[in-house]
Amino acid sequence: MSYERKNIRDMQGYSWGEQPSREQVIKLNTNENPYPAGPSVSKALAALTVDELRRYPQPFADSFRDVAARAHGVSSDNIIATNGGDELLRLAITTFVEPGHTLGMAEPSYSLYPVLAAIQGCHVARVELRDDWSLPDDFAEQLNTAGAQLAFVVNPHAPTGQLLPVERLRSLAAAFNGVLVIDEAYVDFIDPEQAYDAVPLIREFDNVLLLRTMSKGYSLAGLRFAYGIGSASLLAPMLYKTRDSYNTDLLSQRLATAALAAREEAAETWLKVRRERSRLTEQLSALGFAVIPSQSNFLLVTVPSTENPENQAREFYLELKEQGILVRYFDQPRLRDKLRITVGTPEQNDALIQQLRQAIETSAGRN
Ligand SMILES: *Cc1c(COP(=O)(O)O)cnc(C)c1O
């Protein structure tokens, strides 16, 4: 006897990147920051007492919202705090997409979107990225035709790391009839020379929702804290109706607030990641991998050309795993000849390069 709703029975759950319990694994598979959060976060953690946990947390995480509002030059009405970015994605779908209706996304992108859509019982209109992984010019028009009530755009894009300029997002927001969710999970790793800032869009458009997370840039993936930035009218139904009453806990509010208030501490890690991103790009290219230029903390690389690149990529993934290095392999169209590699510390990246060099030599020896 099954008690599930039909759409739940028919759906597949999310597949996580491996989260090994072995400490000595070099973990380059789920895009975590390789450096820990700074001293301000340690201090906030040490200052917590069990007595404080007796009480419920601030229902709207107002202390955090104030800090976030100041950091982005918006009002605290423009901020919603959530239990990870994943909760914000789920809230956006629950709030803005009717069951049986449609949401849109580019393909490929974050594989959680279709899972959340299936839970809601809505359809997914998938628009293929072009050969160079850019968004088709008529992306918004295609989704309007499909009747999409909401669309997801990841920027910088996952899994390629490519960045859309704000101008392009502006024209998307203007052309699209529904809510445009711009998933900026990796925004902190963008080169400052790009001068990227999409926050002004929330003043121009009442259908733009930006997703920010403390998981990647602020080294707090274990904490589960993220936030949305949008017009007050867009956020209101999520803030006052669809959210769990205490959706973020006291501990995460405290630490996230401390982390965002000490943004300059996190920014030191972003600089290190960018330096390693350049170095890793060069070294992987020298080994014969085709590397897509990335503005994120990961690289999507195509294995050096062989007769069977899909086999090759899977073999490299397995050989690295055997050597204690985890990277991500996606068994899906257009990605089977590729690996997605999180930028690690210099030592981790050196170990990766060394193992890949060996894997290439071994495979050349076999042929
Ligand atoms: C990591 C990630 C998120 C959010 O992650 P949380 O840990 O839930 O905050 C959202 N979108 C993309 C594309 C991501 O990679």
mmCIF file of C-alpha atoms and ligand atoms in Angstrom:
data_model
loop_
_atom_site.group_PDB
_atom_site.id
_atom_site.type_symbol
_atom_site.label_atom_id
_atom_site.label_comp_id
_atom_site.label_asym_id
_atom_site.label_seq_id
_atom_site.Cartn_x
_atom_site.Cartn_y
_atom_site.Cartn_z
ATOM 1 C CA MET A 1 0.000 0.000 0.000
ATOM 2 C CA SER A 2 1.416 3.329 -1.002
ATOM 3 C CA TYR A 3 0.121 6.525 0.536
ATOM 4 C CA GLU A 4 2.085 8.991 -1.586
ATOM 5 C CA ARG A 5 0.466 11.526 -3.882
ATOM 6 C CA LYS A 6 0.736 10.366 -7.472
ATOM 7 C CA ASN A 7 3.335 12.972 -8.443
ATOM 8 C CA ILE A 8 5.514 11.983 -5.476
ATOM 9 C CA ARG A 9 5.250 8.299 -6.345
ATOM 10 C CA ASP A 10 6.258 9.039 -9.938
ATOM 11 C CA MET A 11 9.206 11.346 -9.211
ATOM 12 C CA GLN A 12 12.910 10.708 -8.640
ATOM 13 C CA GLY A 13 14.618 12.308 -5.626
ATOM 14 C CA TYR A 14 17.683 14.538 -5.834
ATOM 15 C CA SER A 15 21.058 12.825 -6.257
ATOM 16 C CA TRP A 16 23.597 14.375 -3.936
ATOM 17 C CA GLY A 17 27.272 14.666 -4.616
ATOM 18 C CA GLU A 18 29.022 12.127 -2.394
ATOM 19 C CA GLN A 19 29.573 13.320 1.186
ATOM 20 C CA PRO A 20 32.190 10.869 2.501
ATOM 21 C CA SER A 21 32.756 10.403 6.214
ATOM 22 C CA ARG A 22 36.493 9.773 5.658
ATOM 23 C CA GLU A 23 38.323 12.968 6.556
ATOM 24 C CA GLN A 24 41.377 12.417 4.383
ATOM 25 C CA VAL A 25 39.432 12.533 1.115
ATOM 26 C CA ILE A 26 40.217 15.489 -1.150
ATOM 27 C CA LYS A 27 36.734 16.729 -1.773
ATOM 28 C CA LEU A 28 36.368 18.585 -5.050
ATOM 29 C CA ASN A 29 32.854 17.426 -5.912
ATOM 30 C CA THR A 30 30.283 19.733 -4.302
ATOM 31 C CA ASN A 31 31.772 23.216 -4.679
ATOM 32 C CA GLU A 32 32.419 23.936 -1.033
ATOM 33 C CA ASN A 33 34.878 26.678 -0.139
ATOM 34 C CA PRO A 34 38.206 24.974 0.703
ATOM 35 C CA TYR A 35 38.966 27.565 3.412
ATOM 36 C CA PRO A 36 37.073 27.831 6.709
ATOM 37 C CA ALA A 37 35.048 30.868 7.768
ATOM 38 C CA GLY A 38 36.986 33.655 9.511
ATOM 39 C CA PRO A 39 37.586 34.614 13.157
ATOM 40 C CA SER A 40 34.343 36.615 13.462
ATOM 41 C CA VAL A 41 32.338 33.459 12.869
ATOM 42 C CA SER A 42 34.453 31.445 15.350
ATOM 43 C CA LYS A 43 33.903 34.167 17.919
ATOM 44 C CA ALA A 44 30.136 34.223 17.388
ATOM 45 C CA LEU A 45 30.056 30.443 17.726
ATOM 46 C CA ALA A 46 32.092 30.475 20.950
ATOM 47 C CA ALA A 47 29.819 33.163 22.423
ATOM 48 C CA LEU A 48 26.658 31.053 22.091
ATOM 49 C CA THR A 49 25.193 29.523 25.250
ATOM 50 C CA VAL A 50 22.661 26.723 25.634
ATOM 51 C CA ASP A 51 20.429 29.068 27.586
ATOM 52 C CA GLU A 52 19.883 31.107 24.436
ATOM 53 C CA LEU A 53 18.529 28.008 22.700
ATOM 54 C CA ARG A 54 15.665 27.840 25.198
ATOM 55 C CA ARG A 55 13.823 30.505 23.261
ATOM 56 C CA TYR A 56 12.531 30.628 19.699
ATOM 57 C CA PRO A 57 14.708 32.547 17.269
ATOM 58 C CA GLN A 58 13.695 35.813 15.623
ATOM 59 C CA PRO A 59 10.913 34.697 13.247
ATOM 60 C CA PHE A 60 12.133 36.909 10.367
ATOM 61 C CA ALA A 61 15.853 36.826 11.210
ATOM 62 C CA ASP A 62 15.684 40.606 11.495
ATOM 63 C CA SER A 63 19.260 41.097 12.718
ATOM 64 C CA PHE A 64 20.505 39.248 9.675
ATOM 65 C CA ARG A 65 18.153 41.147 7.357
ATOM 66 C CA ASP A 66 19.495 44.461 8.655
ATOM 67 C CA VAL A 67 23.089 43.456 7.971
ATOM 68 C CA ALA A 68 22.186 42.099 4.526
ATOM 69 C CA ALA A 69 20.190 45.220 3.678
ATOM 70 C CA ARG A 70 23.175 47.409 4.544
ATOM 71 C CA ALA A 71 25.581 45.170 2.616
ATOM 72 C CA HIS A 72 23.490 45.447 -0.562
ATOM 73 C CA GLY A 73 22.198 48.993 -0.227
ATOM 74 C CA VAL A 74 18.555 47.897 -0.044
ATOM 75 C CA SER A 75 15.874 47.927 2.661
ATOM 76 C CA SER A 76 15.346 44.988 5.027
ATOM 77 C CA ASP A 77 11.927 44.498 3.313
ATOM 78 C CA ASN A 78 13.963 43.429 0.299
ATOM 79 C CA ILE A 79 15.562 40.506 2.165
ATOM 80 C CA ILE A 80 14.182 37.070 3.080
ATOM 81 C CA ALA A 81 16.318 34.657 5.126
ATOM 82 C CA THR A 82 15.959 30.932 4.404
ATOM 83 C CA ASN A 83 17.195 27.548 5.550
ATOM 84 C CA GLY A 84 19.722 27.257 2.727
ATOM 85 C CA GLY A 85 19.207 28.380 -0.839
ATOM 86 C CA ASP A 86 17.339 25.177 -1.488
ATOM 87 C CA GLU A 87 14.532 26.348 0.803
ATOM 88 C CA LEU A 88 14.267 29.610 -1.095
ATOM 89 C CA LEU A 89 13.964 27.701 -4.379
ATOM 90 C CA ARG A 90 11.227 25.542 -2.901
ATOM 91 C CA LEU A 91 9.419 28.581 -1.473
ATOM 92 C CA ALA A 92 9.560 30.360 -4.810
ATOM 93 C CA ILE A 93 7.955 27.394 -6.562
ATOM 94 C CA THR A 94 5.322 26.876 -3.847
ATOM 95 C CA THR A 95 4.412 30.548 -3.900
ATOM 96 C CA PHE A 96 4.522 31.386 -7.587
ATOM 97 C CA VAL A 97 3.791 28.226 -9.595
ATOM 98 C CA GLU A 98 0.369 26.586 -9.587
ATOM 99 C CA PRO A 99 0.340 22.769 -9.555
ATOM 100 C CA GLY A 100 -0.247 21.615 -13.110
ATOM 101 C CA HIS A 101 1.294 24.808 -14.527
ATOM 102 C CA THR A 102 4.834 25.320 -15.752
ATOM 103 C CA LEU A 103 8.207 26.630 -14.699
ATOM 104 C CA GLY A 104 11.170 27.129 -17.007
ATOM 105 C CA MET A 105 14.878 26.507 -16.855
ATOM 106 C CA ALA A 106 17.897 26.216 -19.078
ATOM 107 C CA GLU A 107 19.280 22.747 -19.701
ATOM 108 C CA PRO A 108 21.670 21.789 -18.246
ATOM 109 C CA SER A 109 21.571 23.610 -14.922
ATOM 110 C CA TYR A 110 21.059 22.874 -11.212
ATOM 111 C CA SER A 111 19.511 19.407 -11.016
ATOM 112 C CA LEU A 112 17.466 20.276 -7.929
ATOM 113 C CA TYR A 113 15.062 22.516 -9.916
ATOM 114 C CA PRO A 114 13.179 19.685 -11.648
ATOM 115 C CA VAL A 115 13.014 17.739 -8.384
ATOM 116 C CA LEU A 116 11.323 20.674 -6.639
ATOM 117 C CA ALA A 117 9.010 21.124 -9.611
ATOM 118 C CA ALA A 118 7.975 17.466 -9.393
ATOM 119 C CA ILE A 119 7.158 17.874 -5.691
ATOM 120 C CA GLN A 120 4.912 20.818 -6.520
ATOM 121 C CA GLY A 121 3.323 18.830 -9.348
ATOM 122 C CA CYS A 122 4.205 21.329 -12.037
ATOM 123 C CA HIS A 123 5.737 20.914 -15.487
ATOM 124 C CA VAL A 124 9.242 21.938 -16.487
ATOM 125 C CA ALA A 125 9.900 23.707 -19.776
ATOM 126 C CA ARG A 126 13.558 23.059 -20.579
ATOM 127 C CA VAL A 127 15.386 25.325 -22.981
ATOM 128 C CA GLU A 128 18.633 23.855 -24.301
ATOM 129 C CA LEU A 129 21.692 26.053 -23.954
ATOM 130 C CA ARG A 130 23.459 26.688 -27.253
ATOM 131 C CA ASP A 131 26.634 24.837 -28.261
ATOM 132 C CA ASP A 132 28.775 27.492 -26.567
ATOM 133 C CA TRP A 133 26.606 27.085 -23.416
ATOM 134 C CA SER A 134 25.060 30.513 -23.806
ATOM 135 C CA LEU A 135 21.380 31.213 -23.264
ATOM 136 C CA PRO A 136 19.365 31.373 -26.532
ATOM 137 C CA ASP A 137 18.300 34.920 -27.448
ATOM 138 C CA ASP A 138 14.633 33.955 -27.290
ATOM 139 C CA PHE A 139 14.854 32.239 -23.872
ATOM 140 C CA ALA A 140 12.187 34.485 -22.304
ATOM 141 C CA GLU A 141 9.926 34.261 -25.356
ATOM 142 C CA GLN A 142 10.120 30.467 -25.417
ATOM 143 C CA LEU A 143 9.183 30.330 -21.753
ATOM 144 C CA ASN A 144 6.354 32.821 -22.235
ATOM 145 C CA THR A 145 4.983 30.631 -25.013
ATOM 146 C CA ALA A 146 5.182 27.631 -22.684
ATOM 147 C CA GLY A 147 3.194 29.621 -20.114
ATOM 148 C CA ALA A 148 5.985 29.496 -17.508
ATOM 149 C CA GLN A 149 5.083 31.286 -14.284
ATOM 150 C CA LEU A 150 8.664 31.218 -13.015
ATOM 151 C CA ALA A 151 12.102 30.743 -14.581
ATOM 152 C CA PHE A 152 15.465 29.811 -13.111
ATOM 153 C CA VAL A 153 18.694 31.279 -14.384
ATOM 154 C CA VAL A 154 21.939 30.398 -12.587
ATOM 155 C CA ASN A 155 24.544 33.135 -12.793
ATOM 156 C CA PRO A 156 27.431 32.361 -12.852
ATOM 157 C CA HIS A 157 25.997 29.322 -14.555
ATOM 158 C CA ALA A 158 26.281 25.855 -13.048
ATOM 159 C CA PRO A 159 27.789 23.575 -14.187
ATOM 160 C CA THR A 160 29.787 25.684 -16.698
ATOM 161 C CA GLY A 161 30.835 28.688 -14.592
ATOM 162 C CA GLN A 162 29.950 31.138 -17.378
ATOM 163 C CA LEU A 163 28.716 34.601 -16.434
ATOM 164 C CA LEU A 164 25.839 36.508 -18.041
ATOM 165 C CA PRO A 165 26.230 40.285 -17.932
ATOM 166 C CA VAL A 166 23.657 42.296 -15.948
ATOM 167 C CA GLU A 167 22.415 43.849 -19.213
ATOM 168 C CA ARG A 168 21.314 40.423 -20.431
ATOM 169 C CA LEU A 169 19.515 39.748 -17.132
ATOM 170 C CA ARG A 170 17.811 43.115 -17.437
ATOM 171 C CA SER A 171 16.422 42.271 -20.852
ATOM 172 C CA LEU A 172 15.333 38.847 -19.593
ATOM 173 C CA ALA A 173 13.497 40.394 -16.641
ATOM 174 C CA ALA A 174 11.760 42.830 -18.976
ATOM 175 C CA ALA A 175 10.772 40.156 -21.519
ATOM 176 C CA PHE A 176 9.681 37.364 -19.182
ATOM 177 C CA ASN A 177 6.056 37.320 -17.972
ATOM 178 C CA GLY A 178 6.677 35.379 -14.755
ATOM 179 C CA VAL A 179 9.053 35.503 -11.789
ATOM 180 C CA LEU A 180 12.717 35.420 -12.804
ATOM 181 C CA VAL A 181 14.827 33.689 -10.155
ATOM 182 C CA ILE A 182 18.500 34.540 -10.617
ATOM 183 C CA ASP A 183 20.404 31.926 -8.666
ATOM 184 C CA GLU A 184 23.620 33.645 -7.579
ATOM 185 C CA ALA A 185 24.969 30.790 -5.441
ATOM 186 C CA TYR A 186 28.479 31.418 -6.831
ATOM 187 C CA VAL A 187 28.393 35.205 -7.176
ATOM 188 C CA ASP A 188 31.182 35.758 -4.617
ATOM 189 C CA PHE A 189 33.781 34.149 -6.851
ATOM 190 C CA ILE A 190 33.261 36.513 -9.774
ATOM 191 C CA ASP A 191 36.343 38.511 -10.695
ATOM 192 C CA PRO A 192 35.822 42.070 -9.336
ATOM 193 C CA GLU A 193 37.001 43.378 -12.714
ATOM 194 C CA GLN A 194 33.684 42.180 -14.137
ATOM 195 C CA ALA A 195 31.935 44.794 -11.950
ATOM 196 C CA TYR A 196 28.935 42.460 -11.761
ATOM 197 C CA ASP A 197 26.025 43.570 -9.555
ATOM 198 C CA ALA A 198 22.476 42.452 -10.287
ATOM 199 C CA VAL A 199 20.959 43.967 -7.128
ATOM 200 C CA PRO A 200 19.793 47.177 -8.877
ATOM 201 C CA LEU A 201 17.435 44.992 -10.953
ATOM 202 C CA ILE A 202 15.179 44.466 -7.943
ATOM 203 C CA ARG A 203 14.346 48.179 -7.970
ATOM 204 C CA GLU A 204 13.602 48.212 -11.687
ATOM 205 C CA PHE A 205 11.561 44.991 -11.778
ATOM 206 C CA ASP A 206 9.062 43.527 -9.342
ATOM 207 C CA ASN A 207 9.533 40.023 -10.834
ATOM 208 C CA VAL A 208 13.229 39.513 -10.034
ATOM 209 C CA LEU A 209 14.346 37.322 -7.132
ATOM 210 C CA LEU A 210 18.074 36.968 -6.424
ATOM 211 C CA LEU A 211 19.317 33.959 -4.481
ATOM 212 C CA ARG A 212 22.396 34.336 -2.283
ATOM 213 C CA THR A 213 23.786 31.612 -0.049
ATOM 214 C CA MET A 214 26.263 31.480 2.820
ATOM 215 C CA SER A 215 27.189 27.931 1.758
ATOM 216 C CA LYS A 216 29.817 28.608 -0.896
ATOM 217 C CA GLY A 217 31.326 32.076 -0.599
ATOM 218 C CA TYR A 218 31.121 32.177 3.194
ATOM 219 C CA SER A 219 32.283 28.592 3.846
ATOM 220 C CA LEU A 220 29.101 27.699 5.756
ATOM 221 C CA ALA A 221 27.525 24.861 3.748
ATOM 222 C CA GLY A 222 27.054 22.907 6.986
ATOM 223 C CA LEU A 223 25.058 25.744 8.538
ATOM 224 C CA ARG A 224 22.155 25.905 6.023
ATOM 225 C CA PHE A 225 21.585 29.620 5.615
ATOM 226 C CA ALA A 226 20.793 31.667 2.543
ATOM 227 C CA TYR A 227 18.721 34.678 1.566
ATOM 228 C CA GLY A 228 16.707 36.164 -1.223
ATOM 229 C CA ILE A 229 16.780 39.750 -2.473
ATOM 230 C CA GLY A 230 13.725 41.115 -4.259
ATOM 231 C CA SER A 231 11.064 43.810 -4.313
ATOM 232 C CA ALA A 232 9.043 43.995 -1.088
ATOM 233 C CA SER A 233 5.864 43.041 -2.963
ATOM 234 C CA LEU A 234 7.493 39.924 -4.420
ATOM 235 C CA LEU A 235 8.891 38.767 -1.079
ATOM 236 C CA ALA A 236 5.776 39.473 1.015
ATOM 237 C CA PRO A 237 3.829 36.245 0.300
ATOM 238 C CA MET A 238 6.914 34.142 1.059
ATOM 239 C CA LEU A 239 7.697 36.113 4.226
ATOM 240 C CA TYR A 240 4.183 36.180 5.635
ATOM 241 C CA LYS A 241 2.452 33.114 4.196
ATOM 242 C CA THR A 242 4.414 30.210 2.713
ATOM 243 C CA ARG A 243 7.536 30.126 4.888
ATOM 244 C CA ASP A 244 7.760 27.871 7.961
ATOM 245 C CA SER A 245 7.076 29.994 11.034
ATOM 246 C CA TYR A 246 10.683 29.726 12.293
ATOM 247 C CA ASN A 247 12.457 28.700 9.127
ATOM 248 C CA THR A 248 15.970 29.664 10.234
ATOM 249 C CA ASP A 249 17.342 28.648 13.621
ATOM 250 C CA LEU A 250 19.064 30.785 16.209
ATOM 251 C CA LEU A 251 22.501 29.291 15.685
ATOM 252 C CA SER A 252 22.471 29.798 11.932
ATOM 253 C CA GLN A 253 21.099 33.336 12.256
ATOM 254 C CA ARG A 254 23.912 34.309 14.609
ATOM 255 C CA LEU A 255 26.701 32.807 12.562
ATOM 256 C CA ALA A 256 25.367 33.979 9.208
ATOM 257 C CA THR A 257 24.988 37.501 10.575
ATOM 258 C CA ALA A 258 28.562 37.461 11.896
ATOM 259 C CA ALA A 259 29.852 36.120 8.583
ATOM 260 C CA LEU A 260 28.102 38.698 6.429
ATOM 261 C CA ALA A 261 29.079 41.550 8.747
ATOM 262 C CA ALA A 262 32.727 40.438 8.347
ATOM 263 C CA ARG A 263 32.511 40.095 4.590
ATOM 264 C CA GLU A 264 36.166 41.117 4.207
ATOM 265 C CA GLU A 265 37.239 37.926 5.993
ATOM 266 C CA ALA A 266 35.391 35.790 3.446
ATOM 267 C CA ALA A 267 36.703 37.978 0.627
ATOM 268 C CA GLU A 268 40.238 36.782 1.401
ATOM 269 C CA THR A 269 39.147 33.246 0.537
ATOM 270 C CA TRP A 270 37.541 34.463 -2.728
ATOM 271 C CA LEU A 271 40.825 35.963 -3.815
ATOM 272 C CA LYS A 272 42.675 32.723 -3.088
ATOM 273 C CA VAL A 273 40.062 30.695 -4.944
ATOM 274 C CA ARG A 274 40.307 32.994 -7.989
ATOM 275 C CA ARG A 275 44.090 32.650 -8.072
ATOM 276 C CA GLU A 276 43.842 28.883 -7.902
ATOM 277 C CA ARG A 277 41.081 28.906 -10.515
ATOM 278 C CA SER A 278 43.486 30.552 -12.971
ATOM 279 C CA ARG A 279 46.325 28.228 -12.105
ATOM 280 C CA LEU A 280 44.149 25.111 -12.324
ATOM 281 C CA THR A 281 42.726 26.293 -15.653
ATOM 282 C CA GLU A 282 46.260 26.617 -17.063
ATOM 283 C CA GLN A 283 47.448 23.285 -15.730
ATOM 284 C CA LEU A 284 44.411 21.344 -16.897
ATOM 285 C CA SER A 285 44.662 22.966 -20.329
ATOM 286 C CA ALA A 286 48.333 21.951 -20.468
ATOM 287 C CA LEU A 287 47.259 18.354 -19.829
ATOM 288 C CA GLY A 288 44.929 18.540 -22.838
ATOM 289 C CA PHE A 289 41.611 19.169 -21.096
ATOM 290 C CA ALA A 290 39.299 21.723 -22.689
ATOM 291 C CA VAL A 291 38.363 24.135 -19.897
ATOM 292 C CA ILE A 292 35.404 26.502 -20.052
ATOM 293 C CA PRO A 293 36.445 29.899 -18.628
ATOM 294 C CA SER A 294 34.820 30.035 -15.191
ATOM 295 C CA GLN A 295 33.694 32.882 -12.939
ATOM 296 C CA SER A 296 32.803 30.392 -10.240
ATOM 297 C CA ASN A 297 34.674 28.138 -7.815
ATOM 298 C CA PHE A 298 34.569 25.131 -10.119
ATOM 299 C CA LEU A 299 35.672 24.212 -13.617
ATOM 300 C CA LEU A 300 33.808 22.144 -16.192
ATOM 301 C CA VAL A 301 36.456 20.330 -18.209
ATOM 302 C CA THR A 302 36.267 18.002 -21.219
ATOM 303 C CA VAL A 303 38.674 15.082 -21.211
ATOM 304 C CA PRO A 304 41.524 15.144 -23.766
ATOM 305 C CA SER A 305 40.199 13.751 -27.044
ATOM 306 C CA THR A 306 40.174 9.978 -27.336
ATOM 307 C CA GLU A 307 38.040 7.501 -29.231
ATOM 308 C CA ASN A 308 35.556 7.263 -26.408
ATOM 309 C CA PRO A 309 35.569 10.458 -24.362
ATOM 310 C CA GLU A 310 32.512 9.429 -22.329
ATOM 311 C CA ASN A 311 34.223 6.276 -21.157
ATOM 312 C CA GLN A 312 37.382 8.240 -20.521
ATOM 313 C CA ALA A 313 35.682 10.811 -18.305
ATOM 314 C CA ARG A 314 33.990 8.138 -16.245
ATOM 315 C CA GLU A 315 37.279 6.253 -15.897
ATOM 316 C CA PHE A 316 39.126 9.358 -14.755
ATOM 317 C CA TYR A 317 36.388 10.023 -12.216
ATOM 318 C CA LEU A 318 36.668 6.459 -10.856
ATOM 319 C CA GLU A 319 40.478 6.464 -10.818
ATOM 320 C CA LEU A 320 40.544 9.756 -8.939
ATOM 321 C CA LYS A 321 38.044 8.372 -6.480
ATOM 322 C CA GLU A 322 40.209 5.341 -5.897
ATOM 323 C CA GLN A 323 43.084 7.710 -5.113
ATOM 324 C CA GLY A 324 40.908 9.581 -2.588
ATOM 325 C CA ILE A 325 40.021 12.550 -4.803
ATOM 326 C CA LEU A 326 36.335 13.183 -5.425
ATOM 327 C CA VAL A 327 35.171 15.190 -8.432
ATOM 328 C CA ARG A 328 31.703 15.297 -9.996
ATOM 329 C CA TYR A 329 30.677 13.197 -12.975
ATOM 330 C CA PHE A 330 27.248 13.860 -14.501
ATOM 331 C CA ASP A 331 25.699 10.953 -16.362
ATOM 332 C CA GLN A 332 23.523 13.146 -18.565
ATOM 333 C CA PRO A 333 23.453 14.449 -22.144
ATOM 334 C CA ARG A 334 26.270 16.857 -23.124
ATOM 335 C CA LEU A 335 28.136 16.235 -19.842
ATOM 336 C CA ARG A 336 29.266 12.603 -20.083
ATOM 337 C CA ASP A 337 32.680 13.502 -21.520
ATOM 338 C CA LYS A 338 33.275 16.045 -18.760
ATOM 339 C CA LEU A 339 34.216 16.383 -15.132
ATOM 340 C CA ARG A 340 33.201 19.187 -12.828
ATOM 341 C CA ILE A 341 36.035 20.013 -10.495
ATOM 342 C CA THR A 342 35.768 22.296 -7.484
ATOM 343 C CA VAL A 343 38.758 24.612 -7.043
ATOM 344 C CA GLY A 344 40.575 23.470 -3.899
ATOM 345 C CA THR A 345 43.599 24.633 -1.945
ATOM 346 C CA PRO A 346 46.942 24.733 -3.821
ATOM 347 C CA GLU A 347 47.916 21.391 -2.238
ATOM 348 C CA GLN A 348 44.620 19.745 -3.204
ATOM 349 C CA ASN A 349 44.840 21.062 -6.745
ATOM 350 C CA ASP A 350 48.432 19.820 -7.049
ATOM 351 C CA ALA A 351 47.321 16.355 -5.945
ATOM 352 C CA LEU A 352 44.516 16.419 -8.509
ATOM 353 C CA ILE A 353 46.826 17.452 -11.338
ATOM 354 C CA GLN A 354 49.338 14.775 -10.407
ATOM 355 C CA GLN A 355 46.697 12.031 -10.384
ATOM 356 C CA LEU A 356 45.191 13.211 -13.653
ATOM 357 C CA ARG A 357 48.620 13.240 -15.290
ATOM 358 C CA GLN A 358 49.091 9.669 -14.148
ATOM 359 C CA ALA A 359 45.629 8.657 -15.348
ATOM 360 C CA ILE A 360 46.372 10.082 -18.788
ATOM 361 C CA GLU A 361 49.681 8.214 -18.999
ATOM 362 C CA THR A 362 48.049 4.968 -17.922
ATOM 363 C CA SER A 363 45.291 5.311 -20.488
ATOM 364 C CA ALA A 364 47.817 6.170 -23.227
ATOM 365 C CA GLY A 365 49.775 3.039 -22.259
ATOM 366 C CA ARG A 366 46.667 0.901 -22.637
ATOM 367 C CA ASN A 367 45.923 2.136 -26.151
HETATM 368 C C1 LIG B 1 24.823 25.379 -3.814
HETATM 369 C C2 LIG B 1 23.755 25.883 -4.703
HETATM 370 C C3 LIG B 1 22.572 26.461 -4.221
HETATM 371 C C4 LIG B 1 22.181 26.626 -2.788
HETATM 372 O O1 LIG B 1 22.816 25.845 -1.892
HETATM 373 P P1 LIG B 1 22.410 25.900 -0.350
HETATM 374 O O2 LIG B 1 23.529 25.168 0.300
HETATM 375 O O3 LIG B 1 21.084 25.217 -0.215
HETATM 376 O O4 LIG B 1 22.332 27.328 0.049
HETATM 377 C C5 LIG B 1 21.677 26.963 -5.127
HETATM 378 N N1 LIG B 1 21.902 26.893 -6.441
HETATM 379 C C6 LIG B 1 23.005 26.342 -6.949
HETATM 380 C C7 LIG B 1 23.206 26.313 -8.414
HETATM 381 C C8 LIG B 1 23.956 25.809 -6.098
HETATM 382 O O5 LIG B 1 25.057 25.234 -6.616
#
